C-alpha cells in the first residue's frame, strides 16, 4: 500500500527548471509568525535579499503586493540579482494612505528604471468590497501619467468580466485564476485546461489588451473541495501543465506563489499556507530538478513506523492469547488483522497530516491527542478483544466510584475512546458550522475507530441499558454525516471517508450498555 501511495508522478515538463526560468512568481517575505497584519513589522533587507537570491535561480521576475513592512526595499535588492519586479500597491478604504502609497510607488519606479517593469495598482480590492469602481479608476488614472511603465489592476477573472470599464484605464489586464477556489472547483487533472479556457473568455472580453495571468497555482496540502485535492503531486502537475500551455500559446503567467506563508493558515486554514514553490520554513524548493515528485517523499520511514505498530498489535494478541482459557474465534483474529492493517497503513498518513495541519498550541494539542488515541486504540482494543472484554461505557470510566471499572487496561481503553469521541464531535461540528477552512481527520479517526467498532460488535453486551451520553453522540454523528456528505459533494472522497468513520463510531457507541445509568 505504501509503495502505491508513494508512486512518483511523470510530468510533461519539470515544474521548476533552472534551464527554463519562470516568467514571474508572487513574492511575500513573511516567515514563521511574521504577518502583514502587523503594522509595526519591518522585514529586514537581509531576509528579503536571501529570498531573492534563491528566486533569481528559478525566475526572471517577482510580483509584489505591497510596499509596506519593508517591501519598499524589494526593487533595489531585486536589481542586484537580476530580477524584474511587478510592483504592487496595496490600496483599500483609506484614501489618504492610498495616495501616500501611490506616491512611494511612483518614486520607486523612477529610482529603479529597468527593474520595475509595471505597477499593479490594487489587488482584489473590488472583490473585497473596499473601493468603488469609480474610486479605483480614479487612483489608476492618477498613477499612469507619472510613470513610464505599464500600469494595471489585479482581480479575479469574474470581477474583470463584471467591471469591464476598468479595462479602459489599464495598459494590460491582470487576472487571477485559482481553480481550487472556484465555486465549483475542477479536479487537478483538468485545472490547467480550465484556466486556459477562462483566459480565452477574458481575452475575448478585452480585445487588444494583453491578459496576464496574475495569479494561478495549486495548494500542496489541505482539505479537498469537491474533486479538487490539495497535494504535492497535484501542485506539481498543475504548474507543469499551465507552464506548458503558456509556452505553447505564448501567454505570460505569474505563479502564485514563491514561498509558503504560514500566517495565512489563521485566516484560510491549512490550505492557505501551502501554495508556495518553496517550503516556508526551510526556504527550499519543493520540487528540485531531477528528483521524483511524490505525495510522500519520506514513505519508507512512514511505512517502517506502520510495520512497527502492526507488529505490536499482533504481539499483544499473541501474548494475551496465552491467558485465555477458551479458543479464540476466527472473527477475533480477523478483527485484529483489520485493526493492525488499518493502523499500519494510516499511521504514516496521520503523522503527515498532523505535521502539516496543526496550527497554534490548540491545534497541536488536538492533533497530538487524536494521534495518540489512534495509536493506542488498536493496541488496547486487541488486548480487550483477545481477553474477552468489551468496549467500556463512558460511565465506567468517568462515573461514580461504584460504577467504575477496576481494570487499568479497560480504563485506558475508555479514555482513548472518550478522547476520540470528543475530537470527532469537535471536527463534526466544525465541518457543519465553519466548513470552508476545516480539514478532514479521516486517517487518524479511522485508525482509532476501526478497532473500537470491531470490539463493540464482537465483544459487545446486549444486556443493560444504553447510556444517554453515547446515544447523544451517536445522534450527532449521524446528523453530521448526512450534512457533511451532501454539503461537500460526492466527488470529495475525504468527506465521504470521514462521514463513513463517523457512522462507524456512532454505531460502536450505540452498542454500549451499562447496568446502572445515573440521571
Short mmCIF file of C-alpha atoms in Angstrom, two decimals:
data_model
loop_
_atom_site.label_atom_id
_atom_site.label_comp_id
_atom_site.label_asym_id
_atom_site.label_seq_id
_atom_site.Cartn_x
_atom_site.Cartn_y
_atom_site.Cartn_z
CA UNK A 1 0.00 0.00 0.00
CA UNK A 2 2.81 2.43 0.84
CA UNK A 3 4.54 1.65 -2.43
CA UNK A 4 1.33 2.67 -4.21
CA UNK A 5 0.78 5.79 -2.08
CA UNK A 6 4.32 7.00 -2.78
CA UNK A 7 4.33 6.31 -6.54
CA UNK A 8 6.02 9.32 -8.20
CA UNK A 9 4.27 11.24 -10.94
CA UNK A 10 5.58 11.56 -14.50
CA UNK A 11 5.15 15.10 -15.91
CA UNK A 12 5.48 16.51 -19.42
CA UNK A 13 7.95 19.09 -18.09
CA UNK A 14 9.60 19.75 -14.73
CA UNK A 15 7.58 22.27 -12.67
CA UNK A 16 10.77 24.14 -11.72
CA UNK A 17 13.69 24.04 -14.14
CA UNK A 18 16.88 26.10 -13.88
CA UNK A 19 17.31 25.83 -17.63
CA UNK A 20 13.88 27.39 -18.34
CA UNK A 21 13.23 30.06 -15.75
CA UNK A 22 9.71 31.02 -14.70
CA UNK A 23 8.26 34.15 -16.26
CA UNK A 24 7.27 35.54 -12.85
CA UNK A 25 6.25 34.43 -9.34
CA UNK A 26 4.41 36.17 -6.50
CA UNK A 27 6.65 37.05 -3.58
CA UNK A 28 5.95 37.91 0.04
CA UNK A 29 8.81 37.78 2.58
CA UNK A 30 6.88 36.80 5.72
CA UNK A 31 8.26 33.87 7.70
CA UNK A 32 7.06 31.94 10.76
CA UNK A 33 4.95 34.34 12.88
CA UNK A 34 5.54 37.36 10.65
CA UNK A 35 2.36 38.77 9.16
CA UNK A 36 1.45 41.82 7.07
CA UNK A 37 -1.34 42.50 9.56
CA UNK A 38 1.33 43.72 11.99
CA UNK A 39 1.81 47.41 11.09
CA UNK A 40 4.98 47.61 13.19
CA UNK A 41 6.73 44.80 11.32
CA UNK A 42 9.65 45.79 9.10
CA UNK A 43 11.17 42.79 7.34
CA UNK A 44 14.92 43.16 7.25
CA UNK A 45 16.64 43.75 3.90
CA UNK A 46 18.92 40.80 4.68
CA UNK A 47 15.94 38.44 4.92
CA UNK A 48 14.50 39.73 1.65
CA UNK A 49 17.88 39.55 -0.10
CA UNK A 50 18.30 35.93 0.98
CA UNK A 51 14.95 35.02 -0.59
CA UNK A 52 15.56 36.95 -3.80
CA UNK A 53 18.92 35.30 -4.33
CA UNK A 54 17.18 31.91 -4.37
CA UNK A 55 14.30 33.12 -6.54
CA UNK A 56 16.70 34.55 -9.11
CA UNK A 57 17.87 30.99 -9.79
CA UNK A 58 14.41 29.88 -10.97
CA UNK A 59 12.55 33.03 -12.08
CA UNK A 60 13.06 36.11 -14.23
CA UNK A 61 10.65 38.27 -12.26
CA UNK A 62 8.77 38.64 -8.98
CA UNK A 63 5.39 40.19 -8.27
CA UNK A 64 4.90 42.07 -5.01
CA UNK A 65 1.64 43.18 -3.41
CA UNK A 66 2.68 45.94 -1.07
CA UNK A 67 5.38 48.45 -0.27
CA UNK A 68 4.70 48.34 3.48
CA UNK A 69 6.54 46.20 6.06
CA UNK A 70 9.91 46.84 4.42
CA UNK A 71 8.90 45.75 0.90
CA UNK A 72 9.87 49.17 -0.48
CA UNK A 73 13.42 47.75 -0.48
CA UNK A 74 12.49 44.98 -2.94
CA UNK A 75 13.27 46.86 -6.21
CA UNK A 76 16.78 47.78 -5.05
CA UNK A 77 17.52 44.27 -3.79
CA UNK A 78 16.00 42.65 -6.89
CA UNK A 79 18.18 44.73 -9.19
CA UNK A 80 21.28 43.26 -7.53
CA UNK A 81 20.35 39.70 -8.53
CA UNK A 82 18.88 40.50 -11.95
CA UNK A 83 15.17 40.12 -11.09
CA UNK A 84 12.48 42.26 -12.69
CA UNK A 85 9.64 43.48 -10.46
CA UNK A 86 5.91 43.84 -10.99
CA UNK A 87 5.43 46.40 -8.22
CA UNK A 88 2.21 46.03 -6.26
CA UNK A 89 0.46 48.85 -4.40
CA UNK A 90 -1.93 47.60 -1.70
CA UNK A 91 -4.84 50.05 -1.64
CA UNK A 92 -8.07 49.93 0.35
CA UNK A 93 -10.61 52.11 2.12
CA UNK A 94 -8.16 54.76 3.43
CA UNK A 95 -7.91 57.33 0.63
CA UNK A 96 -5.11 59.30 2.28
CA UNK A 97 -2.96 56.20 2.67
CA UNK A 98 -3.78 55.14 -0.90
CA UNK A 99 -2.41 58.44 -2.16
CA UNK A 100 0.69 58.13 0.02
CA UNK A 101 1.41 54.60 -1.23
CA UNK A 102 0.90 55.70 -4.83
CA UNK A 103 3.49 58.45 -4.35
CA UNK A 104 6.01 55.96 -2.95
CA UNK A 105 5.39 53.60 -5.86
CA UNK A 106 5.99 56.38 -8.38
CA UNK A 107 9.28 57.22 -6.65
CA UNK A 108 10.38 53.58 -6.71
CA UNK A 109 9.68 53.36 -10.45
CA UNK A 110 11.81 56.45 -11.08
CA UNK A 111 14.60 55.29 -8.77
CA UNK A 112 14.86 51.81 -10.31
CA UNK A 113 14.42 52.09 -14.08
CA UNK A 114 14.77 48.79 -15.83
CA UNK A 115 13.93 46.83 -12.67
CA UNK A 116 10.30 47.82 -12.10
CA UNK A 117 8.58 46.76 -15.33
CA UNK A 118 4.96 47.52 -14.33
CA UNK A 119 2.88 48.89 -11.47
CA UNK A 120 -0.12 46.94 -10.18
CA UNK A 121 -2.43 49.45 -8.52
CA UNK A 122 -4.55 47.35 -6.16
CA UNK A 123 -5.18 43.64 -5.84
CA UNK A 124 -8.73 42.27 -5.48
CA UNK A 125 -9.95 45.49 -3.88
CA UNK A 126 -13.25 45.14 -5.77
CA UNK A 127 -13.59 41.52 -4.65
CA UNK A 128 -13.12 42.60 -1.02
CA UNK A 129 -15.61 45.46 -1.50
CA UNK A 130 -13.17 48.04 -0.15
CA UNK A 131 -13.48 50.50 -3.04
CA UNK A 132 -16.00 51.52 -5.64
CA UNK A 133 -15.17 51.14 -9.30
CA UNK A 134 -15.13 54.91 -9.69
CA UNK A 135 -12.58 55.39 -6.89
CA UNK A 136 -10.41 52.59 -8.25
CA UNK A 137 -10.38 54.07 -11.74
CA UNK A 138 -9.52 57.46 -10.31
CA UNK A 139 -6.40 56.25 -8.47
CA UNK A 140 -5.26 54.25 -11.52
CA UNK A 141 -5.57 57.39 -13.64
CA UNK A 142 -3.61 59.37 -11.05
CA UNK A 143 -0.65 56.99 -11.29
CA UNK A 144 -0.45 56.40 -15.06
CA UNK A 145 0.79 59.85 -16.21
CA UNK A 146 3.53 59.86 -13.55
CA UNK A 147 5.35 56.68 -14.57
CA UNK A 148 6.91 55.45 -17.79
CA UNK A 149 6.00 51.79 -17.28
CA UNK A 150 2.67 50.00 -17.86
CA UNK A 151 0.02 50.30 -15.15
CA UNK A 152 -2.56 47.61 -14.38
CA UNK A 153 -5.01 46.40 -11.74
CA UNK A 154 -5.34 42.80 -10.46
CA UNK A 155 -8.51 40.94 -9.58
CA UNK A 156 -10.19 37.58 -10.01
CA UNK A 157 -11.40 36.92 -13.54
CA UNK A 158 -15.10 37.11 -12.62
CA UNK A 159 -14.69 40.73 -11.48
CA UNK A 160 -12.92 41.70 -14.67
CA UNK A 161 -15.91 40.42 -16.63
CA UNK A 162 -18.29 42.19 -14.23
CA UNK A 163 -16.49 45.57 -14.32
CA UNK A 164 -15.14 45.74 -17.85
CA UNK A 165 -14.91 49.53 -17.75
CA UNK A 166 -11.73 49.21 -15.64
CA UNK A 167 -10.07 47.82 -18.76
CA UNK A 168 -10.16 51.30 -20.32
CA UNK A 169 -7.76 52.60 -17.65
CA UNK A 170 -5.09 49.89 -17.65
CA UNK A 171 -2.34 49.02 -20.10
CA UNK A 172 -2.94 45.30 -19.68
CA UNK A 173 -5.37 43.12 -17.73
CA UNK A 174 -4.02 41.21 -14.71
CA UNK A 175 -6.50 38.44 -13.91
CA UNK A 176 -6.34 35.87 -11.14
CA UNK A 177 -7.22 32.25 -11.89
CA UNK A 178 -7.17 30.00 -8.82
CA UNK A 179 -9.15 26.93 -9.86
CA UNK A 180 -9.03 25.35 -6.39
CA UNK A 181 -11.09 28.29 -5.03
CA UNK A 182 -13.69 28.31 -7.80
CA UNK A 183 -17.31 27.87 -6.66
CA UNK A 184 -17.22 24.53 -8.47
CA UNK A 185 -13.53 23.62 -8.48
CA UNK A 186 -12.21 21.28 -11.17
CA UNK A 187 -10.05 18.27 -10.49
CA UNK A 188 -6.32 18.97 -10.59
CA UNK A 189 -6.02 16.91 -13.77
CA UNK A 190 -8.44 19.31 -15.51
CA UNK A 191 -7.38 22.56 -13.84
CA UNK A 192 -4.85 23.81 -16.42
CA UNK A 193 -7.34 23.36 -19.28
CA UNK A 194 -10.00 25.07 -17.12
CA UNK A 195 -7.74 28.10 -16.53
CA UNK A 196 -6.78 28.34 -20.21
CA UNK A 197 -10.42 28.21 -21.27
CA UNK A 198 -11.39 31.06 -18.95
CA UNK A 199 -8.33 33.06 -20.00
CA UNK A 200 -9.61 32.94 -23.57
CA UNK A 201 -13.01 34.23 -22.40
CA UNK A 202 -11.33 37.17 -20.67
CA UNK A 203 -9.21 37.84 -23.74
CA UNK A 204 -12.35 37.95 -25.88
CA UNK A 205 -13.87 40.49 -23.46
CA UNK A 206 -10.85 42.82 -23.74
CA UNK A 207 -9.76 42.81 -27.40
CA UNK A 208 -6.38 44.41 -27.96
CA UNK A 209 -5.33 44.05 -24.31
CA UNK A 210 -2.74 41.57 -23.08
CA UNK A 211 -4.13 39.19 -20.47
CA UNK A 212 -1.53 38.47 -17.80
CA UNK A 213 -2.39 35.54 -15.56
CA UNK A 214 -1.53 37.46 -12.41
CA UNK A 215 -2.10 34.56 -10.03
CA UNK A 216 -2.50 30.87 -10.63
CA UNK A 217 -1.41 27.88 -8.63
CA UNK A 218 -2.47 24.88 -6.59
CA UNK A 219 -2.02 24.03 -2.88
CA UNK A 220 0.25 21.17 -1.80
CA UNK A 221 -1.56 20.41 1.48
CA UNK A 222 -5.04 20.92 2.93
CA UNK A 223 -8.62 19.80 2.56
CA UNK A 224 -10.43 18.69 -0.59
CA UNK A 225 -13.06 20.90 -2.21
CA UNK A 226 -15.41 18.80 -4.32
CA UNK A 227 -12.98 16.83 -6.50
CA UNK A 228 -10.09 19.28 -6.05
CA UNK A 229 -7.41 17.54 -3.96
CA UNK A 230 -4.61 19.57 -2.42
CA UNK A 231 -1.40 17.52 -2.72
CA UNK A 232 2.24 17.75 -3.71
CA UNK A 233 1.69 15.74 -6.87
CA UNK A 234 -1.32 17.82 -7.91
CA UNK A 235 0.53 21.07 -7.29
CA UNK A 236 3.46 19.93 -9.42
CA UNK A 237 1.11 18.60 -12.12
CA UNK A 238 -0.83 21.86 -12.37
CA UNK A 239 2.30 24.02 -12.51
CA UNK A 240 3.83 21.80 -15.17
CA UNK A 241 0.70 21.79 -17.34
CA UNK A 242 -0.10 25.52 -17.12
CA UNK A 243 3.50 26.43 -17.95
CA UNK A 244 3.45 24.09 -20.92
CA UNK A 245 0.26 25.75 -22.20
CA UNK A 246 1.82 29.19 -21.69
CA UNK A 247 4.87 28.18 -23.71
CA UNK A 248 2.75 26.67 -26.47
CA UNK A 249 0.22 29.52 -26.75
CA UNK A 250 2.60 32.37 -25.87
CA UNK A 251 0.94 33.99 -22.85
CA UNK A 252 2.51 35.21 -19.61
CA UNK A 253 1.96 33.51 -16.27
CA UNK A 254 2.77 34.72 -12.78
CA UNK A 255 2.68 31.72 -10.46
CA UNK A 256 1.19 32.02 -7.01
CA UNK A 257 3.37 31.85 -5.03
CA UNK A 258 7.10 31.75 -4.24
CA UNK A 259 7.13 30.67 -0.59
CA UNK A 260 4.57 29.00 1.67
CA UNK A 261 3.10 31.59 4.03
CA UNK A 262 2.25 30.12 7.47
CA UNK A 263 0.42 33.26 8.63
CA UNK A 264 -2.36 32.66 6.12
CA UNK A 265 -3.41 29.47 7.90
CA UNK A 266 -5.07 31.56 10.60
CA UNK A 267 -7.44 33.02 8.01
CA UNK A 268 -7.69 30.30 5.35
CA UNK A 269 -7.00 27.05 7.22
CA UNK A 270 -4.26 24.59 6.35
CA UNK A 271 -4.64 25.05 2.60
CA UNK A 272 -3.90 28.79 2.83
CA UNK A 273 -0.35 28.19 3.98
CA UNK A 274 0.80 25.77 1.27
CA UNK A 275 0.71 27.45 -2.15
CA UNK A 276 4.44 28.03 -2.41
CA UNK A 277 7.04 26.59 -4.75
CA UNK A 278 9.46 26.82 -1.83
CA UNK A 279 8.94 25.49 1.68
CA UNK A 280 8.06 28.33 4.03
CA UNK A 281 10.30 27.17 6.90
CA UNK A 282 13.46 25.80 5.31
CA UNK A 283 13.10 28.02 2.19
CA UNK A 284 13.97 25.10 -0.06
CA UNK A 285 12.43 24.11 -3.39
CA UNK A 286 9.66 21.54 -3.01
CA UNK A 287 10.48 20.03 -6.39
CA UNK A 288 14.24 20.13 -7.10
CA UNK A 289 15.20 19.28 -10.67
CA UNK A 290 15.79 15.58 -11.22
CA UNK A 291 14.02 14.45 -8.01
CA UNK A 292 10.92 12.26 -8.37
CA UNK A 293 7.74 14.00 -7.20
CA UNK A 294 5.67 12.04 -4.70
CA UNK A 295 2.99 12.89 -2.17
CA UNK A 296 5.04 11.09 0.48
CA UNK A 297 8.78 11.67 -0.06
CA UNK A 298 9.54 10.01 3.31
CA UNK A 299 7.36 6.99 2.66
CA UNK A 300 9.93 4.39 3.71
CA UNK A 301 10.11 5.86 7.22
CA UNK A 302 6.32 6.10 7.37
CA UNK A 303 5.98 2.50 6.21
CA UNK A 304 8.53 1.32 8.79
CA UNK A 305 6.60 3.03 11.61
CA UNK A 306 3.39 1.41 10.36
CA UNK A 307 5.01 -2.02 10.30
CA UNK A 308 6.24 -1.49 13.86
CA UNK A 309 2.71 -0.63 15.05
CA UNK A 310 1.26 -3.57 13.10
CA UNK A 311 3.79 -5.92 14.71
CA UNK A 312 2.92 -4.51 18.14
CA UNK A 313 -0.77 -5.26 17.63
CA UNK A 314 -0.11 -8.91 16.73
CA UNK A 315 2.37 -9.25 19.59
CA UNK A 316 -0.25 -8.12 22.11
CA UNK A 317 -2.75 -10.52 20.56
CA UNK A 318 -0.36 -13.48 20.92
CA UNK A 319 0.69 -12.59 24.47
CA UNK A 320 -2.91 -12.12 25.59
CA UNK A 321 -3.96 -15.35 23.88
CA UNK A 322 -1.89 -17.39 26.32
CA UNK A 323 -4.03 -16.14 29.21
CA UNK A 324 -7.32 -17.01 27.54
CA UNK A 325 -8.75 -20.38 28.66
CA UNK A 326 -11.06 -20.87 25.67
CA UNK A 327 -10.15 -21.00 21.95
CA UNK A 328 -10.11 -17.68 20.10
CA UNK A 329 -12.77 -17.33 17.40
CA UNK A 330 -11.62 -16.73 13.83
CA UNK A 331 -13.61 -13.49 13.80
CA UNK A 332 -11.41 -12.12 16.59
CA UNK A 333 -8.25 -12.85 14.59
CA UNK A 334 -9.78 -11.19 11.54
CA UNK A 335 -10.60 -8.14 13.67
CA UNK A 336 -7.02 -8.00 14.91
CA UNK A 337 -5.74 -8.23 11.35
CA UNK A 338 -8.05 -5.46 10.16
CA UNK A 339 -7.06 -3.15 13.04
CA UNK A 340 -3.35 -3.86 12.57
CA UNK A 341 -3.50 -3.32 8.81
CA UNK A 342 -5.52 -0.11 9.06
CA UNK A 343 -3.17 1.25 11.71
CA UNK A 344 -0.08 0.18 9.79
CA UNK A 345 -1.21 1.90 6.61
CA UNK A 346 -2.66 5.04 8.15
CA UNK A 347 -0.10 5.84 10.86
CA UNK A 348 2.22 7.49 8.34
CA UNK A 349 -0.65 9.38 6.73
CA UNK A 350 -1.91 10.54 10.14
CA UNK A 351 1.54 11.73 11.21
CA UNK A 352 1.97 13.60 7.91
CA UNK A 353 -1.41 15.29 8.35
CA UNK A 354 -0.59 16.23 11.95
CA UNK A 355 2.69 17.86 10.90
CA UNK A 356 1.06 19.89 8.13
CA UNK A 357 -2.40 20.59 9.58
CA UNK A 358 -1.56 21.51 13.20
CA UNK A 359 -1.59 25.27 13.77
CA UNK A 360 -1.16 27.04 17.09
CA UNK A 361 -0.95 25.45 20.54
CA UNK A 362 -4.59 24.36 20.42
CA UNK A 363 -4.20 22.75 17.02
CA UNK A 364 -1.10 20.81 18.03
CA UNK A 365 -2.81 19.66 21.24
CA UNK A 366 -5.89 18.35 19.44
CA UNK A 367 -3.94 16.69 16.64
CA UNK A 368 -1.47 15.20 19.11
CA UNK A 369 -4.21 13.78 21.34
CA UNK A 370 -6.02 12.31 18.35
CA UNK A 371 -2.87 10.66 17.02
CA UNK A 372 -2.05 9.29 20.48
CA UNK A 373 -5.57 7.84 20.77
CA UNK A 374 -5.27 6.44 17.24
CA UNK A 375 -2.04 4.63 18.13
CA UNK A 376 -3.38 3.37 21.47
CA UNK A 377 -6.75 2.19 20.09
CA UNK A 378 -5.60 -0.88 18.10
CA UNK A 379 -3.24 -1.96 20.89
CA UNK A 380 -5.76 -1.61 23.71
CA UNK A 381 -8.68 -2.94 21.66
CA UNK A 382 -6.68 -6.02 20.71
CA UNK A 383 -5.93 -6.72 24.38
CA UNK A 384 -9.62 -6.37 25.25
CA UNK A 385 -10.73 -8.43 22.28
CA UNK A 386 -8.40 -11.35 22.97
CA UNK A 387 -9.10 -11.31 26.72
CA UNK A 388 -12.87 -11.38 26.17
CA UNK A 389 -13.65 -7.87 27.46
CA UNK A 390 -15.96 -5.39 25.80
CA UNK A 391 -15.77 -1.69 24.97
CA UNK A 392 -16.28 0.22 28.26
CA UNK A 393 -19.01 2.83 28.50
CA UNK A 394 -18.22 6.42 29.46
CA UNK A 395 -19.91 5.81 32.80
CA UNK A 396 -17.45 3.03 33.65
CA UNK A 397 -14.54 5.44 33.21
CA UNK A 398 -15.95 8.78 34.41
CA UNK A 399 -18.94 7.82 36.58
CA UNK A 400 -19.41 7.40 40.36
CA UNK A 401 -16.92 5.10 42.15
CA UNK A 402 -19.42 2.25 42.40
CA UNK A 403 -19.78 2.16 38.60
CA UNK A 404 -16.08 2.44 37.67
CA UNK A 405 -14.24 -0.45 36.06
CA UNK A 406 -11.39 -1.74 38.25
CA UNK A 407 -9.25 -2.82 35.28
CA UNK A 408 -6.38 -0.49 34.30
CA UNK A 409 -6.35 -1.53 30.63
CA UNK A 410 -10.12 -1.06 30.41
CA UNK A 411 -9.73 2.45 31.81
CA UNK A 412 -7.02 3.27 29.27
CA UNK A 413 -9.24 1.92 26.50
CA UNK A 414 -12.14 4.02 27.78
CA UNK A 415 -10.00 7.16 27.90
CA UNK A 416 -8.84 6.57 24.31
CA UNK A 417 -12.49 6.14 23.28
CA UNK A 418 -13.55 9.33 25.07
CA UNK A 419 -10.71 11.38 23.54
CA UNK A 420 -11.56 10.06 20.08
CA UNK A 421 -15.28 10.76 20.54
CA UNK A 422 -14.77 14.32 21.79
CA UNK A 423 -12.35 15.23 19.00
CA UNK A 424 -14.60 13.59 16.42
CA UNK A 425 -17.53 15.63 17.75
CA UNK A 426 -15.48 18.83 17.61
CA UNK A 427 -14.46 18.19 14.00
CA UNK A 428 -18.00 17.21 13.04
CA UNK A 429 -19.44 20.45 14.44
CA UNK A 430 -16.66 22.43 12.73
CA UNK A 431 -17.49 20.82 9.39
CA UNK A 432 -21.11 21.85 9.90
CA UNK A 433 -20.68 25.45 11.07
CA UNK A 434 -17.26 26.51 9.68
CA UNK A 435 -16.55 24.03 6.92
CA UNK A 436 -14.62 26.14 4.39
CA UNK A 437 -11.34 26.08 6.31
CA UNK A 438 -11.60 22.73 8.10
CA UNK A 439 -9.54 19.64 7.34
CA UNK A 440 -10.94 16.11 7.30
CA UNK A 441 -9.34 13.94 10.03
CA UNK A 442 -10.12 10.72 8.18
CA UNK A 443 -6.78 8.94 8.70
CA UNK A 444 -6.32 9.21 12.47
CA UNK A 445 -10.04 8.73 13.13
CA UNK A 446 -10.04 5.54 11.06
CA UNK A 447 -7.06 4.18 12.98
CA UNK A 448 -8.94 4.68 16.24
CA UNK A 449 -12.50 3.88 15.23
CA UNK A 450 -11.98 0.60 13.35
CA UNK A 451 -10.62 -1.22 16.47
CA UNK A 452 -13.39 0.27 18.65
CA UNK A 453 -16.03 -0.84 16.16
CA UNK A 454 -14.75 -4.42 15.85
CA UNK A 455 -14.53 -4.70 19.64
CA UNK A 456 -18.03 -3.29 20.14
CA UNK A 457 -19.61 -5.74 17.71
CA UNK A 458 -17.63 -8.85 18.63
CA UNK A 459 -17.46 -8.43 22.40
CA UNK A 460 -20.42 -6.15 22.93
CA UNK A 461 -23.01 -6.84 25.60
CA UNK A 462 -26.71 -6.81 24.76
CA UNK A 463 -27.78 -6.63 28.40
CA UNK A 464 -28.20 -3.48 30.46
CA UNK A 465 -29.33 -0.01 29.43
CA UNK A 466 -27.96 2.27 26.74
CA UNK A 467 -26.23 5.31 28.34
CA UNK A 468 -27.61 8.69 27.37
CA UNK A 469 -24.22 10.25 26.57
CA UNK A 470 -23.33 7.61 23.97
CA UNK A 471 -26.80 7.93 22.45
CA UNK A 472 -26.40 11.71 22.11
CA UNK A 473 -23.03 11.36 20.37
CA UNK A 474 -24.46 8.72 18.06
CA UNK A 475 -27.22 11.11 17.01
CA UNK A 476 -24.70 13.92 16.46
CA UNK A 477 -22.50 11.76 14.23
CA UNK A 478 -25.48 10.55 12.21
CA UNK A 479 -26.67 14.09 11.51
CA UNK A 480 -23.13 15.34 10.83
CA UNK A 481 -22.55 12.56 8.31
CA UNK A 482 -25.62 13.45 6.29
CA UNK A 483 -24.82 17.17 6.32
CA UNK A 484 -21.08 16.85 5.57
CA UNK A 485 -21.51 14.41 2.69
CA UNK A 486 -24.22 16.43 0.96
CA UNK A 487 -22.56 19.78 1.69
CA UNK A 488 -19.16 18.70 0.37
CA UNK A 489 -20.42 16.68 -2.58
CA UNK A 490 -19.96 13.11 -3.64
CA UNK A 491 -16.70 13.87 -5.50
CA UNK A 492 -15.00 14.73 -2.21
CA UNK A 493 -13.67 11.35 -1.09
CA UNK A 494 -12.18 12.88 2.07
CA UNK A 495 -15.66 13.97 3.15
CA UNK A 496 -17.18 10.62 2.21
CA UNK A 497 -14.48 8.75 4.12
CA UNK A 498 -14.84 10.99 7.18
CA UNK A 499 -18.61 10.54 7.13
CA UNK A 500 -18.20 6.76 6.98
CA UNK A 501 -15.92 6.88 10.03
CA UNK A 502 -18.49 8.98 11.91
CA UNK A 503 -21.07 6.28 11.15
CA UNK A 504 -18.74 3.55 12.43
CA UNK A 505 -18.00 5.47 15.62
CA UNK A 506 -21.68 6.21 16.18
CA UNK A 507 -22.64 2.57 15.70
CA UNK A 508 -19.91 1.47 18.12
CA UNK A 509 -21.20 3.90 20.75
CA UNK A 510 -24.76 2.74 20.13
CA UNK A 511 -23.73 -0.76 21.22
CA UNK A 512 -22.62 0.49 24.64
CA UNK A 513 -24.52 -0.90 27.61
CA UNK A 514 -24.27 -0.31 31.33
CA UNK A 515 -26.07 -1.86 34.28
CA UNK A 516 -26.63 1.45 36.03
CA UNK A 517 -27.43 4.79 34.50
CA UNK A 518 -27.01 7.93 36.60
CA UNK A 519 -29.63 10.55 35.85
#
